mmCIF file of C-alpha atoms in Angstrom:
data_model
loop_
_atom_site.group_PDB
_atom_site.id
_atom_site.type_symbol
_atom_site.label_atom_id
_atom_site.label_comp_id
_atom_site.label_asym_id
_atom_site.label_seq_id
_atom_site.Cartn_x
_atom_site.Cartn_y
_atom_site.Cartn_z
ATOM 1 C CA GLU A 311 -18.240 20.227 52.008
ATOM 2 C CA THR A 312 -21.103 18.604 50.115
ATOM 3 C CA GLY A 313 -19.803 15.055 49.772
ATOM 4 C CA VAL A 314 -19.698 15.433 45.991
ATOM 5 C CA THR A 315 -16.242 14.776 44.615
ATOM 6 C CA GLN A 316 -14.851 15.270 41.126
ATOM 7 C CA SER A 317 -11.685 14.152 39.395
ATOM 8 C CA PRO A 318 -9.369 15.278 38.097
ATOM 9 C CA THR A 319 -9.073 18.798 39.500
ATOM 10 C CA HIS A 320 -7.336 20.201 36.455
ATOM 11 C CA LEU A 321 -6.794 18.876 32.965
ATOM 12 C CA ILE A 322 -5.033 20.162 29.869
ATOM 13 C CA LYS A 323 -5.926 18.647 26.517
ATOM 14 C CA THR A 324 -5.234 19.375 22.884
ATOM 15 C CA ARG A 325 -7.910 20.263 20.351
ATOM 16 C CA GLY A 326 -9.399 17.107 18.807
ATOM 17 C CA GLN A 327 -8.653 14.887 21.793
ATOM 18 C CA GLN A 328 -11.206 13.182 24.018
ATOM 19 C CA VAL A 329 -11.650 13.629 27.764
ATOM 20 C CA THR A 330 -13.477 11.833 30.579
ATOM 21 C CA LEU A 331 -14.430 13.608 33.784
ATOM 22 C CA ARG A 332 -15.660 11.773 36.862
ATOM 23 C CA CYS A 333 -18.068 12.553 39.665
ATOM 24 C CA SER A 334 -19.008 10.740 42.850
ATOM 25 C CA SER A 335 -22.381 11.786 44.153
ATOM 26 C CA GLN A 336 -23.332 12.423 47.738
ATOM 27 C CA SER A 337 -24.417 9.302 49.561
ATOM 28 C CA GLY A 338 -28.064 8.467 48.861
ATOM 29 C CA HIS A 339 -28.415 10.872 45.925
ATOM 30 C CA ASN A 340 -29.752 9.160 42.790
ATOM 31 C CA THR A 341 -29.602 12.090 40.372
ATOM 32 C CA VAL A 342 -26.500 13.668 38.874
ATOM 33 C CA SER A 343 -26.426 16.797 36.738
ATOM 34 C CA TRP A 344 -23.509 18.212 34.796
ATOM 35 C CA TYR A 345 -22.903 21.885 34.101
ATOM 36 C CA GLN A 346 -20.348 23.855 32.109
ATOM 37 C CA GLN A 347 -19.191 27.156 33.577
ATOM 38 C CA ALA A 348 -17.233 29.353 31.191
ATOM 39 C CA LEU A 349 -15.137 32.159 32.618
ATOM 40 C CA GLY A 350 -17.314 35.008 33.841
ATOM 41 C CA GLN A 351 -20.572 33.134 33.220
ATOM 42 C CA GLY A 352 -23.079 31.199 35.246
ATOM 43 C CA PRO A 353 -23.166 27.417 34.951
ATOM 44 C CA GLN A 354 -24.933 26.045 31.860
ATOM 45 C CA PHE A 355 -26.847 22.772 32.080
ATOM 46 C CA ILE A 356 -25.374 19.939 29.980
ATOM 47 C CA PHE A 357 -27.473 16.925 31.010
ATOM 48 C CA GLN A 358 -28.889 15.044 33.937
ATOM 49 C CA TYR A 359 -28.860 11.361 34.860
ATOM 50 C CA TYR A 360 -31.473 9.699 37.029
ATOM 51 C CA ARG A 361 -31.054 6.046 37.968
ATOM 52 C CA GLU A 362 -28.570 5.440 35.137
ATOM 53 C CA GLU A 363 -30.733 6.993 32.403
ATOM 54 C CA GLU A 364 -30.247 10.379 30.724
ATOM 55 C CA ASN A 365 -33.155 12.431 31.966
ATOM 56 C CA GLY A 366 -32.804 15.682 30.107
ATOM 57 C CA ARG A 367 -30.263 17.542 28.036
ATOM 58 C CA GLY A 368 -29.299 21.146 27.512
ATOM 59 C CA ASN A 369 -28.131 22.812 24.315
ATOM 60 C CA PHE A 370 -24.907 20.835 23.907
ATOM 61 C CA PRO A 371 -23.857 18.781 20.865
ATOM 62 C CA PRO A 372 -23.802 14.947 20.871
ATOM 63 C CA ARG A 373 -20.031 14.899 21.367
ATOM 64 C CA PHE A 374 -20.901 15.608 25.006
ATOM 65 C CA SER A 375 -22.055 12.303 26.459
ATOM 66 C CA GLY A 376 -22.340 10.736 29.863
ATOM 67 C CA LEU A 377 -22.919 7.700 31.979
ATOM 68 C CA GLN A 378 -24.284 6.978 35.401
ATOM 69 C CA PHE A 379 -23.296 3.831 37.240
ATOM 70 C CA PRO A 380 -25.303 1.655 39.653
ATOM 71 C CA ASN A 381 -23.653 3.411 42.600
ATOM 72 C CA TYR A 382 -24.897 6.707 41.075
ATOM 73 C CA SER A 383 -21.429 7.998 40.263
ATOM 74 C CA SER A 384 -21.162 9.529 36.825
ATOM 75 C CA GLU A 385 -18.863 10.322 33.934
ATOM 76 C CA LEU A 386 -18.900 13.137 31.421
ATOM 77 C CA ASN A 387 -17.201 12.398 28.111
ATOM 78 C CA VAL A 388 -16.328 15.014 25.538
ATOM 79 C CA ASN A 389 -15.075 13.965 22.100
ATOM 80 C CA ALA A 390 -13.294 16.052 19.473
ATOM 81 C CA LEU A 391 -12.398 18.795 21.925
ATOM 82 C CA GLU A 392 -12.649 22.378 20.738
ATOM 83 C CA LEU A 393 -10.998 25.475 22.176
ATOM 84 C CA ASP A 394 -14.406 26.709 23.388
ATOM 85 C CA ASP A 395 -14.753 23.630 25.571
ATOM 86 C CA SER A 396 -12.264 25.221 27.971
ATOM 87 C CA ALA A 397 -14.297 25.761 31.131
ATOM 88 C CA LEU A 398 -15.012 24.583 34.652
ATOM 89 C CA TYR A 399 -17.169 21.456 34.574
ATOM 90 C CA LEU A 400 -19.409 21.037 37.574
ATOM 91 C CA CYS A 401 -21.193 17.981 38.791
ATOM 92 C CA ALA A 402 -24.191 18.265 41.106
ATOM 93 C CA SER A 403 -25.982 15.481 42.903
ATOM 94 C CA SER A 404 -29.506 15.581 44.260
ATOM 95 C CA LEU A 405 -32.275 13.500 45.758
ATOM 96 C CA GLY A 406 -34.941 16.188 45.346
ATOM 97 C CA TYR A 407 -34.917 19.717 44.044
ATOM 98 C CA GLU A 408 -31.793 20.855 45.893
ATOM 99 C CA GLN A 409 -28.601 20.268 43.975
ATOM 100 C CA TYR A 410 -25.250 19.994 45.726
ATOM 101 C CA PHE A 411 -22.169 20.837 43.736
ATOM 102 C CA GLY A 412 -18.713 19.389 43.635
ATOM 103 C CA PRO A 413 -15.551 21.468 43.318
ATOM 104 C CA GLY A 414 -15.403 21.100 39.559
ATOM 105 C CA THR A 415 -12.821 20.074 36.991
ATOM 106 C CA ARG A 416 -10.987 22.875 35.201
ATOM 107 C CA LEU A 417 -10.482 21.812 31.569
ATOM 108 C CA THR A 418 -8.117 23.744 29.352
ATOM 109 C CA VAL A 419 -8.043 22.950 25.631
ATOM 110 C CA THR A 420 -5.023 24.203 23.706
ATOM 111 C CA ALA B 815 -37.012 28.703 27.476
ATOM 112 C CA GLN B 816 -36.607 30.136 30.904
ATOM 113 C CA SER B 817 -33.863 32.632 31.597
ATOM 114 C CA VAL B 818 -32.454 34.342 34.663
ATOM 115 C CA SER B 819 -31.104 37.870 34.760
ATOM 116 C CA GLN B 820 -28.931 39.326 37.491
ATOM 117 C CA HIS B 821 -28.850 43.087 37.407
ATOM 118 C CA ASN B 822 -25.326 43.786 38.547
ATOM 119 C CA HIS B 823 -22.115 42.182 37.400
ATOM 120 C CA HIS B 824 -19.913 43.640 40.130
ATOM 121 C CA VAL B 825 -20.951 45.291 43.401
ATOM 122 C CA ILE B 826 -18.442 46.963 45.706
ATOM 123 C CA LEU B 827 -19.401 47.776 49.297
ATOM 124 C CA SER B 828 -17.789 48.718 52.579
ATOM 125 C CA GLU B 829 -18.299 46.577 55.646
ATOM 126 C CA ALA B 830 -21.593 47.197 57.461
ATOM 127 C CA ALA B 831 -23.289 48.466 54.301
ATOM 128 C CA SER B 832 -26.581 46.907 53.278
ATOM 129 C CA LEU B 833 -26.763 44.617 50.289
ATOM 130 C CA GLU B 834 -29.427 43.907 47.716
ATOM 131 C CA LEU B 835 -28.704 41.827 44.625
ATOM 132 C CA GLY B 836 -31.370 41.695 41.974
ATOM 133 C CA CYS B 837 -32.598 38.584 40.199
ATOM 134 C CA ASN B 838 -35.395 38.279 37.644
ATOM 135 C CA TYR B 839 -36.528 35.169 35.816
ATOM 136 C CA SER B 840 -38.613 34.703 32.729
ATOM 137 C CA TYR B 841 -40.662 31.563 33.363
ATOM 138 C CA GLY B 842 -44.301 32.170 34.258
ATOM 139 C CA GLY B 843 -45.178 28.806 35.776
ATOM 140 C CA THR B 844 -44.332 27.176 39.069
ATOM 141 C CA VAL B 845 -40.680 27.592 39.956
ATOM 142 C CA ASN B 846 -38.244 26.786 42.683
ATOM 143 C CA LEU B 847 -35.729 29.549 43.337
ATOM 144 C CA PHE B 848 -32.221 29.422 44.710
ATOM 145 C CA TRP B 849 -29.265 31.590 45.548
ATOM 146 C CA TYR B 850 -25.846 29.970 45.434
ATOM 147 C CA VAL B 851 -22.573 31.491 46.595
ATOM 148 C CA GLN B 852 -19.068 30.739 45.398
ATOM 149 C CA TYR B 853 -16.334 31.940 47.745
ATOM 150 C CA PRO B 854 -12.858 32.369 46.245
ATOM 151 C CA GLY B 855 -11.329 28.962 45.628
ATOM 152 C CA GLN B 856 -14.396 27.087 46.871
ATOM 153 C CA HIS B 857 -17.266 25.240 45.241
ATOM 154 C CA LEU B 858 -20.814 26.490 44.749
ATOM 155 C CA GLN B 859 -22.767 26.404 47.997
ATOM 156 C CA LEU B 860 -26.488 26.736 48.521
ATOM 157 C CA LEU B 861 -27.251 29.990 50.326
ATOM 158 C CA LEU B 862 -31.035 29.775 50.441
ATOM 159 C CA LYS B 863 -34.021 28.388 48.594
ATOM 160 C CA TYR B 864 -37.698 29.043 47.972
ATOM 161 C CA PHE B 865 -40.169 26.304 47.105
ATOM 162 C CA SER B 866 -43.485 27.575 48.420
ATOM 163 C CA GLY B 867 -45.096 29.342 51.379
ATOM 164 C CA ASP B 868 -43.720 32.481 53.003
ATOM 165 C CA PRO B 869 -42.139 34.515 50.189
ATOM 166 C CA LEU B 870 -39.496 35.874 52.561
ATOM 167 C CA VAL B 871 -36.912 33.164 53.078
ATOM 168 C CA LYS B 872 -33.919 33.172 55.342
ATOM 169 C CA GLY B 873 -30.667 31.453 54.554
ATOM 170 C CA ILE B 874 -27.277 30.977 56.070
ATOM 171 C CA LYS B 875 -24.963 33.749 57.276
ATOM 172 C CA GLY B 876 -27.734 36.316 57.715
ATOM 173 C CA PHE B 877 -28.882 36.377 54.097
ATOM 174 C CA GLU B 878 -32.524 36.534 53.111
ATOM 175 C CA ALA B 879 -34.437 36.751 49.858
ATOM 176 C CA GLU B 880 -37.913 37.825 48.881
ATOM 177 C CA PHE B 881 -39.953 36.145 46.167
ATOM 178 C CA ILE B 882 -42.273 38.582 44.396
ATOM 179 C CA LYS B 883 -44.310 36.531 41.941
ATOM 180 C CA SER B 884 -45.859 39.533 40.176
ATOM 181 C CA LYS B 885 -42.407 40.899 39.396
ATOM 182 C CA PHE B 886 -40.786 37.519 38.625
ATOM 183 C CA SER B 887 -38.091 38.530 41.091
ATOM 184 C CA PHE B 888 -36.104 36.880 43.864
ATOM 185 C CA ASN B 889 -33.762 39.513 45.269
ATOM 186 C CA LEU B 890 -31.080 38.682 47.802
ATOM 187 C CA ARG B 891 -30.550 40.939 50.806
ATOM 188 C CA LYS B 892 -28.321 41.292 53.819
ATOM 189 C CA PRO B 893 -28.614 44.203 56.270
ATOM 190 C CA SER B 894 -24.910 44.465 57.066
ATOM 191 C CA VAL B 895 -22.204 42.843 54.964
ATOM 192 C CA GLN B 896 -18.858 41.597 56.206
ATOM 193 C CA TRP B 897 -15.514 41.280 54.462
ATOM 194 C CA SER B 898 -16.028 37.495 54.501
ATOM 195 C CA ASP B 899 -19.076 37.915 52.237
ATOM 196 C CA THR B 900 -16.751 38.679 49.330
ATOM 197 C CA ALA B 901 -17.753 36.078 46.752
ATOM 198 C CA GLU B 902 -19.692 35.522 43.557
ATOM 199 C CA TYR B 903 -23.446 35.085 43.942
ATOM 200 C CA PHE B 904 -25.653 33.182 41.516
ATOM 201 C CA CYS B 905 -29.409 33.194 41.275
ATOM 202 C CA ALA B 906 -30.918 29.988 39.856
ATOM 203 C CA VAL B 907 -34.367 28.798 38.841
ATOM 204 C CA ASN B 908 -35.707 25.274 38.611
ATOM 205 C CA ASN B 909 -38.923 24.353 36.863
ATOM 206 C CA PRO B 910 -40.050 21.354 38.879
ATOM 207 C CA PHE B 911 -42.287 19.959 36.136
ATOM 208 C CA TRP B 912 -39.711 20.009 33.365
ATOM 209 C CA ALA B 913 -38.856 16.909 31.324
ATOM 210 C CA GLY B 914 -41.168 14.381 32.840
ATOM 211 C CA GLY B 915 -42.342 13.149 36.176
ATOM 212 C CA THR B 916 -39.105 11.552 37.215
ATOM 213 C CA SER B 917 -37.019 14.638 36.740
ATOM 214 C CA TYR B 918 -36.320 17.145 39.425
ATOM 215 C CA GLY B 919 -35.412 19.531 36.692
ATOM 216 C CA LYS B 920 -32.392 21.457 35.599
ATOM 217 C CA LEU B 921 -31.157 24.644 37.171
ATOM 218 C CA THR B 922 -30.995 27.738 35.002
ATOM 219 C CA PHE B 923 -28.436 30.186 36.399
ATOM 220 C CA GLY B 924 -27.972 33.897 36.057
ATOM 221 C CA GLN B 925 -24.613 35.224 34.964
ATOM 222 C CA GLY B 926 -23.524 35.913 38.538
ATOM 223 C CA THR B 927 -22.748 38.991 40.620
ATOM 224 C CA ILE B 928 -19.299 39.489 42.080
ATOM 225 C CA LEU B 929 -19.501 41.110 45.505
ATOM 226 C CA THR B 930 -16.394 42.781 46.884
ATOM 227 C CA VAL B 931 -16.560 44.006 50.472
ATOM 228 C CA HIS B 932 -13.845 46.353 51.672
ATOM 229 C CA PRO B 933 -12.915 46.243 55.376
#
């Protein structure tokens, strides 16, 4: 157990809808990163938040957005869902270079 | 852009066999290197890490990895695998100077190696 929690565990949405995924970071960790893991692939970096500011972004379109709150928890929002957005979404919290992952949210877009 | 390549997609071994999983990365600057493991139904867990110093690092559960800078490699090894080592293993690289001084950097992952150990 890493102390990083994510909700919900599973989610089914329809193409075109919007979704919000949530992450609570490990106590004391001020940085949260989000990753997308498609089936059979390694996690791909979406973006990172450090002290409530976006601190870097991977190769994902603007319809992927996020927030970090004063308690360092975070949200990932995806608008206009596409079938290819079906994946496991991982949140990782960190204080330094080591990132600790939550269990993920499995998103299925139909 | 940095990339990470894992040589084998699926490795099948019998218990007590030795294991070596290959990992190569493309970035030529300073890097931090990690191996993560994902057991069936569980979340990604850090197995071991290399930041600096002795290039042979030891992790949990008897795993070790060797950083060879000249080969851009960070191979994972275990002398004798157990059935409980069945899992997916990911190599990851972090460039600690990416995206500004306040960032600890993103992780770039390989595509993963599924290890199946038969009893």
